[in-house]
Every structure is written in structure tokens, then in C-alpha cells.
Short mmCIF file of N, CA and C in Angstrom, two decimals:
data_model
loop_
_atom_site.label_atom_id
_atom_site.label_comp_id
_atom_site.label_asym_id
_atom_site.label_seq_id
_atom_site.Cartn_x
_atom_site.Cartn_y
_atom_site.Cartn_z
N MET A 30 -69.83 -46.28 79.83
CA MET A 30 -71.03 -45.35 79.58
C MET A 30 -70.97 -45.79 78.19
N ASN A 31 -72.43 -45.99 77.91
CA ASN A 31 -73.16 -46.28 76.64
C ASN A 31 -73.11 -45.35 75.51
N ALA A 32 -73.00 -45.81 74.34
CA ALA A 32 -73.16 -44.77 73.06
C ALA A 32 -73.80 -43.74 73.34
N CYS A 33 -74.96 -43.60 73.57
CA CYS A 33 -75.62 -42.49 73.66
C CYS A 33 -75.05 -41.39 74.74
N ASN A 34 -74.80 -41.90 75.75
CA ASN A 34 -74.28 -40.91 76.84
C ASN A 34 -73.03 -39.98 76.29
N TRP A 35 -72.13 -41.04 75.93
CA TRP A 35 -70.73 -40.51 75.49
C TRP A 35 -70.87 -39.72 74.46
N LEU A 36 -71.76 -39.75 73.22
CA LEU A 36 -71.96 -39.17 71.95
C LEU A 36 -72.48 -37.82 72.44
N ASN A 37 -73.77 -38.05 73.33
CA ASN A 37 -74.17 -36.86 74.06
C ASN A 37 -73.61 -35.85 74.34
N GLU A 38 -72.70 -36.34 75.18
CA GLU A 38 -71.63 -35.58 76.15
C GLU A 38 -71.00 -34.83 74.91
N ALA A 39 -70.34 -35.77 74.09
CA ALA A 39 -69.06 -34.78 73.16
C ALA A 39 -70.15 -33.88 72.19
N GLU A 40 -71.23 -33.99 72.02
CA GLU A 40 -71.91 -33.12 71.38
C GLU A 40 -72.03 -31.56 72.24
N GLN A 41 -72.40 -31.95 73.35
CA GLN A 41 -72.54 -30.93 74.35
C GLN A 41 -71.13 -30.05 74.37
N HIS A 42 -70.27 -30.66 74.62
CA HIS A 42 -69.06 -30.15 74.37
C HIS A 42 -68.84 -29.17 72.93
N TRP A 43 -69.08 -30.31 72.07
CA TRP A 43 -68.94 -29.48 70.73
C TRP A 43 -69.78 -28.08 70.61
N VAL A 44 -71.12 -28.15 70.91
CA VAL A 44 -71.99 -26.86 70.98
C VAL A 44 -71.81 -25.65 71.95
N GLU A 45 -70.81 -25.92 73.16
CA GLU A 45 -70.48 -25.26 74.10
C GLU A 45 -69.15 -24.67 73.43
N ASN A 46 -68.62 -25.14 72.34
CA ASN A 46 -67.20 -24.62 71.91
C ASN A 46 -66.11 -25.05 72.39
N ARG A 47 -66.39 -26.33 72.73
CA ARG A 47 -65.22 -27.25 73.82
C ARG A 47 -64.83 -28.21 72.69
N GLY A 48 -64.00 -27.87 71.62
CA GLY A 48 -63.93 -28.57 70.78
C GLY A 48 -62.61 -29.74 71.43
N TYR A 49 -61.79 -29.40 71.97
CA TYR A 49 -60.72 -30.29 72.35
C TYR A 49 -61.58 -31.58 73.33
N GLU A 50 -62.53 -31.33 74.23
CA GLU A 50 -62.92 -32.34 75.13
C GLU A 50 -63.84 -33.14 74.44
N ALA A 51 -64.71 -32.49 73.30
CA ALA A 51 -65.31 -33.30 72.30
C ALA A 51 -64.63 -34.22 71.44
N GLY A 52 -63.45 -33.97 70.91
CA GLY A 52 -62.25 -34.51 70.54
C GLY A 52 -61.67 -35.87 71.34
N VAL A 53 -61.80 -35.64 72.68
CA VAL A 53 -61.36 -36.69 73.56
C VAL A 53 -61.99 -37.93 73.47
N LEU A 54 -63.37 -37.46 73.80
CA LEU A 54 -64.51 -38.77 73.50
C LEU A 54 -64.83 -39.26 72.08
N ILE A 55 -64.71 -38.44 71.03
CA ILE A 55 -64.74 -38.78 69.78
C ILE A 55 -63.33 -39.67 69.34
N CYS A 56 -62.21 -39.44 69.57
CA CYS A 56 -60.95 -40.23 69.31
C CYS A 56 -61.19 -41.14 70.09
N SER A 57 -61.42 -41.32 71.32
CA SER A 57 -61.57 -42.55 72.08
C SER A 57 -62.27 -43.65 71.36
N HIS A 58 -63.15 -43.55 70.31
CA HIS A 58 -63.77 -44.29 69.68
C HIS A 58 -63.63 -44.74 68.25
N LEU A 59 -62.45 -43.94 67.98
CA LEU A 59 -62.22 -43.97 66.39
C LEU A 59 -60.72 -44.71 66.24
N PRO A 60 -60.68 -46.04 65.73
CA PRO A 60 -59.59 -46.51 65.53
C PRO A 60 -58.45 -45.77 65.11
N ILE A 61 -56.87 -46.03 65.66
CA ILE A 61 -55.79 -45.12 65.10
C ILE A 61 -56.01 -45.31 63.42
N SER A 62 -56.44 -46.40 62.93
CA SER A 62 -56.28 -46.67 61.53
C SER A 62 -57.10 -46.10 60.52
N ALA A 63 -58.43 -45.63 61.42
CA ALA A 63 -59.34 -44.71 60.54
C ALA A 63 -59.11 -43.31 60.71
N GLN A 64 -58.25 -43.06 61.44
CA GLN A 64 -58.00 -41.56 61.79
C GLN A 64 -57.38 -40.85 60.53
N PRO A 65 -56.87 -41.29 59.66
CA PRO A 65 -56.36 -40.42 58.55
C PRO A 65 -57.22 -40.44 57.60
N PHE A 66 -58.30 -41.33 57.49
CA PHE A 66 -59.23 -41.08 56.34
C PHE A 66 -60.06 -40.03 57.06
N TRP A 67 -60.63 -40.29 58.50
CA TRP A 67 -61.52 -39.32 58.89
C TRP A 67 -60.85 -37.85 59.01
N ALA A 68 -59.48 -37.71 59.06
CA ALA A 68 -59.23 -36.32 59.60
C ALA A 68 -58.81 -35.75 58.03
N ALA A 69 -58.96 -36.52 56.95
CA ALA A 69 -58.89 -36.28 55.36
C ALA A 69 -60.22 -35.59 55.20
N ARG A 70 -61.01 -36.07 55.80
CA ARG A 70 -62.78 -35.48 55.17
C ARG A 70 -62.75 -34.26 55.92
N ILE A 71 -62.08 -34.23 57.36
CA ILE A 71 -62.51 -32.83 58.17
C ILE A 71 -61.39 -31.90 57.09
N LEU A 72 -60.11 -32.21 56.72
CA LEU A 72 -59.45 -31.07 55.89
C LEU A 72 -60.18 -30.70 54.76
N ARG A 73 -60.66 -31.45 53.86
CA ARG A 73 -61.56 -31.10 52.80
C ARG A 73 -62.34 -30.17 53.23
N LEU A 74 -63.11 -30.55 54.16
CA LEU A 74 -64.11 -29.79 54.57
C LEU A 74 -64.12 -28.04 54.80
N VAL A 75 -62.98 -27.87 55.31
CA VAL A 75 -62.76 -26.86 56.08
C VAL A 75 -62.06 -25.83 54.96
N MET A 76 -61.31 -26.86 54.05
CA MET A 76 -60.75 -26.14 52.80
C MET A 76 -61.84 -25.60 51.69
N GLU A 77 -62.75 -26.45 51.71
CA GLU A 77 -64.18 -26.15 50.83
C GLU A 77 -64.73 -25.03 51.53
N LYS A 78 -64.87 -24.87 52.76
CA LYS A 78 -65.74 -24.03 53.36
C LYS A 78 -64.92 -22.72 53.19
N SER A 79 -63.68 -22.65 53.48
CA SER A 79 -62.84 -21.52 53.69
C SER A 79 -62.47 -20.96 52.07
N GLY A 80 -62.51 -21.85 51.19
CA GLY A 80 -61.81 -21.38 50.05
C GLY A 80 -60.53 -21.34 49.82
N VAL A 81 -59.68 -21.94 50.95
CA VAL A 81 -58.20 -22.29 51.00
C VAL A 81 -57.96 -23.43 49.90
N SER A 82 -57.02 -22.92 49.00
CA SER A 82 -56.58 -23.73 48.17
C SER A 82 -55.04 -23.87 48.17
N ASN A 83 -54.73 -25.05 48.07
CA ASN A 83 -53.16 -25.04 48.19
C ASN A 83 -52.79 -26.46 48.04
N PRO A 84 -51.75 -26.75 46.98
CA PRO A 84 -51.42 -27.89 46.74
C PRO A 84 -50.88 -28.88 47.88
N LEU A 85 -49.95 -27.80 48.84
CA LEU A 85 -49.54 -28.78 49.93
C LEU A 85 -50.49 -29.30 50.86
N LEU A 86 -51.48 -28.60 50.97
CA LEU A 86 -52.77 -29.01 51.80
C LEU A 86 -53.56 -30.21 51.05
N THR A 87 -53.64 -30.18 49.68
CA THR A 87 -54.39 -31.21 48.83
C THR A 87 -53.43 -32.84 49.14
N GLU A 88 -52.31 -32.23 49.11
CA GLU A 88 -51.08 -33.43 49.08
C GLU A 88 -51.37 -34.29 50.57
N VAL A 89 -51.25 -33.39 51.58
CA VAL A 89 -51.70 -33.75 52.95
C VAL A 89 -53.06 -34.77 52.88
N GLU A 90 -53.95 -34.20 52.39
CA GLU A 90 -55.36 -34.79 52.17
C GLU A 90 -55.08 -36.38 51.45
N GLN A 91 -54.54 -36.29 50.57
CA GLN A 91 -54.23 -37.39 49.43
C GLN A 91 -53.33 -38.14 50.20
N ALA A 92 -52.36 -37.95 51.07
CA ALA A 92 -51.30 -38.70 51.74
C ALA A 92 -52.30 -39.41 52.79
N ALA A 93 -53.35 -38.99 53.38
CA ALA A 93 -54.05 -39.15 54.58
C ALA A 93 -55.12 -40.44 53.88
N LEU A 94 -55.57 -40.09 52.50
CA LEU A 94 -56.13 -41.25 51.92
C LEU A 94 -55.71 -42.24 51.39
N THR A 95 -54.17 -42.48 51.62
CA THR A 95 -53.39 -43.45 50.51
C THR A 95 -52.71 -43.96 51.76
N THR A 96 -52.95 -45.33 51.94
CA THR A 96 -52.28 -45.88 53.22
C THR A 96 -50.98 -45.81 52.81
N GLN A 97 -50.41 -46.07 51.74
CA GLN A 97 -49.16 -46.34 51.42
C GLN A 97 -47.98 -45.02 51.34
N LYS A 98 -48.98 -44.05 51.48
CA LYS A 98 -48.15 -42.70 51.68
C LYS A 98 -48.30 -41.83 53.19
N TRP A 99 -48.75 -42.92 54.15
CA TRP A 99 -49.20 -42.29 55.38
C TRP A 99 -47.52 -41.96 56.14
N SER A 100 -46.71 -42.78 55.77
CA SER A 100 -45.14 -42.44 55.94
C SER A 100 -44.70 -40.97 55.74
N SER A 101 -45.08 -40.56 54.94
CA SER A 101 -45.09 -38.81 54.56
C SER A 101 -45.54 -38.07 55.39
N GLY A 102 -46.24 -38.46 56.43
CA GLY A 102 -46.97 -37.35 57.21
C GLY A 102 -46.08 -36.49 58.08
N HIS A 103 -45.08 -37.09 58.33
CA HIS A 103 -43.90 -36.09 59.07
C HIS A 103 -43.36 -35.50 58.46
N ARG A 104 -43.06 -35.44 57.29
CA ARG A 104 -42.57 -34.55 56.31
C ARG A 104 -43.61 -33.48 55.84
N LEU A 105 -44.61 -33.95 55.31
CA LEU A 105 -45.70 -33.11 55.24
C LEU A 105 -45.94 -31.91 56.42
N PHE A 106 -46.02 -32.84 57.63
CA PHE A 106 -46.42 -32.00 58.83
C PHE A 106 -45.34 -30.68 58.84
N SER A 107 -43.96 -30.87 58.54
CA SER A 107 -42.60 -30.15 58.74
C SER A 107 -42.90 -29.16 57.58
N LYS A 108 -43.62 -29.23 56.18
CA LYS A 108 -43.80 -28.53 55.31
C LYS A 108 -44.89 -27.45 55.62
N VAL A 109 -46.01 -28.24 56.13
CA VAL A 109 -47.05 -27.10 56.49
C VAL A 109 -46.97 -26.39 57.84
N ARG A 110 -46.30 -26.73 58.63
CA ARG A 110 -45.39 -26.20 59.78
C ARG A 110 -44.72 -24.79 59.17
N ASP A 111 -44.19 -24.91 58.30
CA ASP A 111 -43.25 -23.71 57.87
C ASP A 111 -44.37 -22.61 57.31
N ILE A 112 -45.32 -23.45 56.72
CA ILE A 112 -46.29 -22.22 56.26
C ILE A 112 -47.06 -21.22 57.35
N THR A 113 -47.20 -22.33 58.17
CA THR A 113 -48.03 -21.44 59.47
C THR A 113 -46.89 -20.59 60.00
N LEU A 114 -45.85 -21.07 60.34
CA LEU A 114 -44.84 -20.23 60.74
C LEU A 114 -44.81 -18.66 59.93
N GLN A 115 -44.59 -18.88 58.61
CA GLN A 115 -44.78 -17.48 57.72
C GLN A 115 -45.90 -16.88 57.81
N HIS A 116 -47.02 -17.77 58.17
CA HIS A 116 -48.40 -16.91 58.06
C HIS A 116 -48.62 -16.11 59.53
N ASP A 117 -48.00 -16.78 60.64
CA ASP A 117 -48.07 -16.18 61.70
C ASP A 117 -47.39 -15.07 61.97
N ARG A 118 -46.11 -15.10 61.32
CA ARG A 118 -45.28 -13.72 61.27
C ARG A 118 -46.22 -12.48 60.47
N ASN A 119 -46.78 -12.87 59.56
CA ASN A 119 -47.35 -11.78 58.54
C ASN A 119 -48.76 -11.44 58.81
N SER A 120 -49.43 -12.44 59.86
CA SER A 120 -51.02 -12.27 60.21
C SER A 120 -51.18 -10.49 60.74
N ARG A 121 -52.28 -10.44 60.07
CA ARG A 121 -53.20 -8.92 60.69
C ARG A 121 -53.86 -9.26 61.90
N ARG A 122 -54.30 -10.54 61.87
CA ARG A 122 -55.29 -10.86 63.26
C ARG A 122 -56.40 -10.56 62.67
N ALA A 123 -57.13 -10.52 61.22
CA ALA A 123 -58.10 -10.30 60.78
C ALA A 123 -58.82 -11.44 60.70
N LEU A 124 -60.36 -11.67 60.56
CA LEU A 124 -60.93 -12.99 60.39
C LEU A 124 -60.29 -13.95 59.43
N GLU A 125 -59.96 -13.32 58.15
CA GLU A 125 -59.22 -14.07 57.32
C GLU A 125 -58.25 -14.84 57.65
N ASP A 126 -57.47 -14.15 58.54
CA ASP A 126 -56.27 -14.89 59.18
C ASP A 126 -56.35 -15.81 60.11
N ASP A 127 -57.46 -15.45 60.63
CA ASP A 127 -57.74 -16.68 62.00
C ASP A 127 -58.31 -18.02 61.21
N ILE A 128 -59.10 -17.42 59.92
CA ILE A 128 -59.61 -18.99 59.57
C ILE A 128 -58.35 -19.40 58.99
N LEU A 129 -57.53 -18.91 58.20
CA LEU A 129 -56.49 -19.71 57.54
C LEU A 129 -55.45 -20.24 58.65
N SER A 130 -55.27 -19.72 59.94
CA SER A 130 -54.61 -20.18 60.98
C SER A 130 -55.25 -21.45 61.31
N TYR A 131 -56.87 -21.75 61.45
CA TYR A 131 -57.61 -22.56 61.66
C TYR A 131 -56.93 -23.96 60.57
N VAL A 132 -57.26 -23.65 59.40
CA VAL A 132 -56.98 -24.56 58.29
C VAL A 132 -55.74 -24.91 58.29
N LEU A 133 -54.65 -24.25 58.34
CA LEU A 133 -53.44 -24.72 58.56
C LEU A 133 -53.25 -25.86 59.82
N ALA A 134 -53.71 -25.42 60.81
CA ALA A 134 -53.75 -26.22 61.92
C ALA A 134 -54.59 -27.63 61.87
N VAL A 135 -55.75 -27.61 61.36
CA VAL A 135 -56.24 -28.89 60.67
C VAL A 135 -55.40 -29.55 59.76
N ALA A 136 -54.60 -29.08 58.96
CA ALA A 136 -53.69 -29.82 58.12
C ALA A 136 -52.41 -30.33 58.87
N GLU A 137 -52.00 -29.57 59.74
CA GLU A 137 -51.19 -30.23 60.45
C GLU A 137 -51.19 -31.43 61.54
N GLN A 138 -52.54 -31.14 62.11
CA GLN A 138 -52.91 -32.53 62.79
C GLN A 138 -53.57 -33.66 62.00
N THR A 139 -53.89 -32.94 60.68
CA THR A 139 -53.93 -34.66 59.88
C THR A 139 -52.58 -34.99 59.09
N ALA A 140 -51.68 -34.38 59.06
CA ALA A 140 -50.56 -34.56 58.92
C ALA A 140 -50.03 -35.46 60.17
N LYS A 141 -50.18 -35.14 61.08
CA LYS A 141 -49.64 -35.85 62.41
C LYS A 141 -50.30 -37.20 62.60
N VAL A 142 -51.70 -37.19 62.51
CA VAL A 142 -52.62 -38.50 62.83
C VAL A 142 -52.42 -39.53 61.81
N THR A 143 -51.68 -38.98 60.29
CA THR A 143 -51.50 -39.82 59.22
C THR A 143 -50.19 -40.54 59.71
N TYR A 144 -49.37 -39.86 60.24
CA TYR A 144 -48.02 -40.30 60.09
C TYR A 144 -47.78 -41.28 61.55
N ASN A 145 -48.58 -40.77 62.64
CA ASN A 145 -48.96 -41.76 63.73
C ASN A 145 -49.82 -43.10 63.21
N ALA A 146 -50.72 -43.17 62.48
CA ALA A 146 -51.20 -44.48 61.96
C ALA A 146 -49.94 -45.31 61.58
N THR A 147 -49.01 -44.94 61.41
CA THR A 147 -47.86 -45.98 60.92
C THR A 147 -47.44 -46.68 61.98
N SER A 148 -47.59 -46.59 63.53
CA SER A 148 -46.92 -46.82 64.44
C SER A 148 -45.56 -46.61 64.49
N PRO A 149 -45.20 -45.53 64.30
CA PRO A 149 -43.56 -45.03 64.27
C PRO A 149 -42.94 -45.16 65.74
N PHE A 150 -41.68 -45.04 65.78
CA PHE A 150 -41.04 -45.03 67.05
C PHE A 150 -40.89 -43.50 67.45
N ASP A 151 -41.21 -42.86 66.39
CA ASP A 151 -41.09 -41.14 66.89
C ASP A 151 -42.24 -40.51 66.50
N ALA A 152 -43.39 -41.03 67.14
CA ALA A 152 -44.55 -40.87 66.98
C ALA A 152 -44.68 -39.04 67.36
N PHE A 153 -45.83 -38.27 66.75
CA PHE A 153 -46.38 -37.07 67.31
C PHE A 153 -46.94 -37.42 68.46
N ASP A 154 -47.66 -36.24 69.13
CA ASP A 154 -48.64 -36.34 70.69
C ASP A 154 -49.60 -37.35 70.26
N ASP A 155 -49.94 -38.05 71.30
CA ASP A 155 -50.79 -38.68 71.28
C ASP A 155 -52.36 -38.09 71.04
N ASP A 156 -52.45 -37.03 71.35
CA ASP A 156 -53.76 -36.25 71.13
C ASP A 156 -53.86 -35.33 70.01
N SER A 157 -53.24 -35.82 68.97
CA SER A 157 -53.27 -35.04 67.57
C SER A 157 -54.60 -35.22 66.90
N CYS A 158 -55.24 -36.30 67.21
CA CYS A 158 -56.78 -36.64 66.88
C CYS A 158 -57.53 -35.83 67.40
N GLU A 159 -57.31 -35.43 68.80
CA GLU A 159 -58.17 -34.65 69.61
C GLU A 159 -58.35 -33.13 69.07
N TRP A 160 -56.67 -32.47 68.58
CA TRP A 160 -56.69 -31.21 68.27
C TRP A 160 -57.34 -31.07 67.07
N VAL A 161 -57.64 -32.07 65.95
CA VAL A 161 -58.29 -32.10 64.66
C VAL A 161 -59.50 -31.32 64.87
N VAL A 162 -60.20 -32.44 65.95
CA VAL A 162 -61.72 -31.66 66.12
C VAL A 162 -61.61 -30.43 67.02
N ALA A 163 -60.88 -30.11 67.84
CA ALA A 163 -60.44 -28.62 68.32
C ALA A 163 -60.38 -27.43 67.35
N MET A 164 -59.33 -27.83 66.59
CA MET A 164 -59.42 -26.98 65.12
C MET A 164 -60.39 -26.86 64.29
N LEU A 165 -60.94 -27.87 64.10
CA LEU A 165 -62.33 -27.97 62.99
C LEU A 165 -63.50 -26.80 64.09
N ARG A 166 -63.50 -27.04 65.38
CA ARG A 166 -64.71 -26.57 65.88
C ARG A 166 -63.95 -24.71 66.01
N GLY A 167 -62.79 -24.57 65.84
CA GLY A 167 -62.41 -23.13 65.78
C GLY A 167 -62.60 -22.65 64.31
N VAL A 168 -62.50 -23.24 63.27
CA VAL A 168 -62.83 -22.99 62.24
C VAL A 168 -64.66 -22.67 62.21
N VAL A 169 -65.26 -23.83 62.61
CA VAL A 169 -66.54 -23.37 62.70
C VAL A 169 -67.10 -22.18 63.59
N SER A 170 -66.34 -21.50 64.36
CA SER A 170 -66.57 -20.53 65.51
C SER A 170 -66.32 -19.13 64.39
N CYS A 171 -65.51 -19.59 63.31
CA CYS A 171 -65.17 -18.13 62.38
C CYS A 171 -66.29 -17.62 61.72
N TYR A 172 -67.52 -18.74 61.53
CA TYR A 172 -68.60 -18.39 60.64
C TYR A 172 -69.93 -18.24 61.51
N SER A 173 -70.84 -17.65 60.75
CA SER A 173 -72.28 -17.30 61.80
C SER A 173 -73.08 -18.33 60.64
N ASP A 174 -72.64 -19.70 60.93
CA ASP A 174 -73.60 -20.55 59.44
C ASP A 174 -73.98 -22.00 60.59
N ASP A 175 -75.28 -21.71 61.03
CA ASP A 175 -75.20 -23.16 61.74
C ASP A 175 -75.71 -24.33 60.90
N ARG A 176 -75.81 -24.25 59.48
CA ARG A 176 -75.78 -25.65 59.15
C ARG A 176 -74.21 -25.96 58.59
N PHE A 177 -73.35 -25.19 58.47
CA PHE A 177 -72.08 -25.40 58.48
C PHE A 177 -71.58 -26.10 59.98
N GLY A 178 -71.70 -25.71 61.21
CA GLY A 178 -71.71 -26.42 62.34
C GLY A 178 -72.22 -27.54 62.61
N GLU A 179 -73.43 -27.96 61.87
CA GLU A 179 -73.89 -29.40 61.74
C GLU A 179 -73.58 -30.21 60.88
N GLN A 180 -73.17 -29.55 59.87
CA GLN A 180 -72.28 -30.46 58.81
C GLN A 180 -70.94 -30.88 59.44
N ALA A 181 -70.43 -29.85 59.88
CA ALA A 181 -68.83 -30.15 60.76
C ALA A 181 -69.18 -31.41 61.68
N TRP A 182 -70.25 -31.12 62.35
CA TRP A 182 -70.04 -32.21 63.38
C TRP A 182 -70.57 -33.42 62.99
N GLN A 183 -71.57 -33.70 61.86
CA GLN A 183 -71.57 -34.99 61.35
C GLN A 183 -70.18 -35.82 60.56
N VAL A 184 -69.38 -34.59 59.95
CA VAL A 184 -68.42 -35.13 59.75
C VAL A 184 -67.30 -35.88 60.52
N VAL A 185 -67.31 -35.36 61.74
CA VAL A 185 -66.53 -35.63 62.95
C VAL A 185 -67.11 -36.86 63.36
N CYS A 186 -68.29 -36.87 63.40
CA CYS A 186 -68.95 -38.35 63.78
C CYS A 186 -68.83 -39.45 62.87
N ASN A 187 -68.96 -38.86 61.92
CA ASN A 187 -68.51 -40.25 60.71
C ASN A 187 -67.18 -41.38 60.58
N GLY A 188 -67.63 -42.35 61.16
CA GLY A 188 -66.42 -43.27 61.23
C GLY A 188 -66.31 -43.64 62.82
N ILE A 189 -67.22 -43.15 63.58
CA ILE A 189 -66.98 -43.67 64.81
C ILE A 189 -67.47 -44.83 65.51
N LYS A 190 -67.02 -45.70 66.34
CA LYS A 190 -67.51 -46.71 66.80
C LYS A 190 -68.63 -46.48 67.70
N LEU A 191 -69.80 -46.93 67.85
CA LEU A 191 -70.88 -46.53 68.73
C LEU A 191 -70.65 -47.64 69.55
N SER A 192 -69.66 -47.84 70.49
CA SER A 192 -69.72 -49.05 71.54
C SER A 192 -69.19 -48.40 72.57
#
């Protein structure tokens, strides 16, 4: 499948709110060693759009951007997961809760791809990259903002190999 075909197919999935399917195509063209940097940009985007500010999420982002900190991804995932579980117990299922759930999910998946980039013996699921795209698409669906959707898609595509 040439670059235009698979990328067009991925974009069609994105537009149709099928983020995981878009992620399958995108992540198959994104080297594992590039995934932490890519996921960090997505995490930064959702934090900025949502206004969610948390030192732990910033720590996840910084670990993803610093090769020497990639092994901390497992520990960071566990810490974000604790916050996610607490949030789920207290959620009122309002739009703000949905947005925060998606932001936390992006952070969890970012921590996973960061850790997985170290090729550990106890790697997280090999589709963590795909879930970054799916959770980002979830964030986009919470907003009526076409510009943000386009910006998010551009961040997803940044760094993929067009081959």
C-alpha cells in the first residue's frame, strides 16, 4: 500500500471517529524509538487544550522526551493509573469528567509507549501506540472545534514514515 493510500485510509478512520483504526495504520509507520517523542507531543496538546495541569502528567511528558528517563515509564504509568482509578470513582460523568478521563488515558498510554521503547522483558501491550491515537480522538470528540481536530490530526501525522 503506497503512502497516499494508507494515510488517506487512516485519515478517513480519524474523520469517522475510529481513532483506534487510524492508530493501527499510523503506528505501523512510526518506529518504536520515535513513539515516546510523538506521544509526548500529543500529551502536551491535550493538556494545553483541556487546561489540565498536573505535575505528574508533566513528568510523563518529560520522561517521554528524555531517552535516559524512558525506563521510568512503568512507574509513571502506575502513578497515573492510581489517579485514573480515583477519578473514575468520583466521576459525575459530566463533559469535564470525560475530558479528564481522556487526558489521563493519553498520559497512561504515553507512559506505556515510553517504557516499551526500552524493549523491556515485561513490556506493556503492543497496541499502546494505537491507543494514544484513539484517546486523542476521544479528546477531539469532546470539543466542537474543527480547528482543534485538524491540529490534532497534524500532530498524529508528525513523525511518521511515508513509505
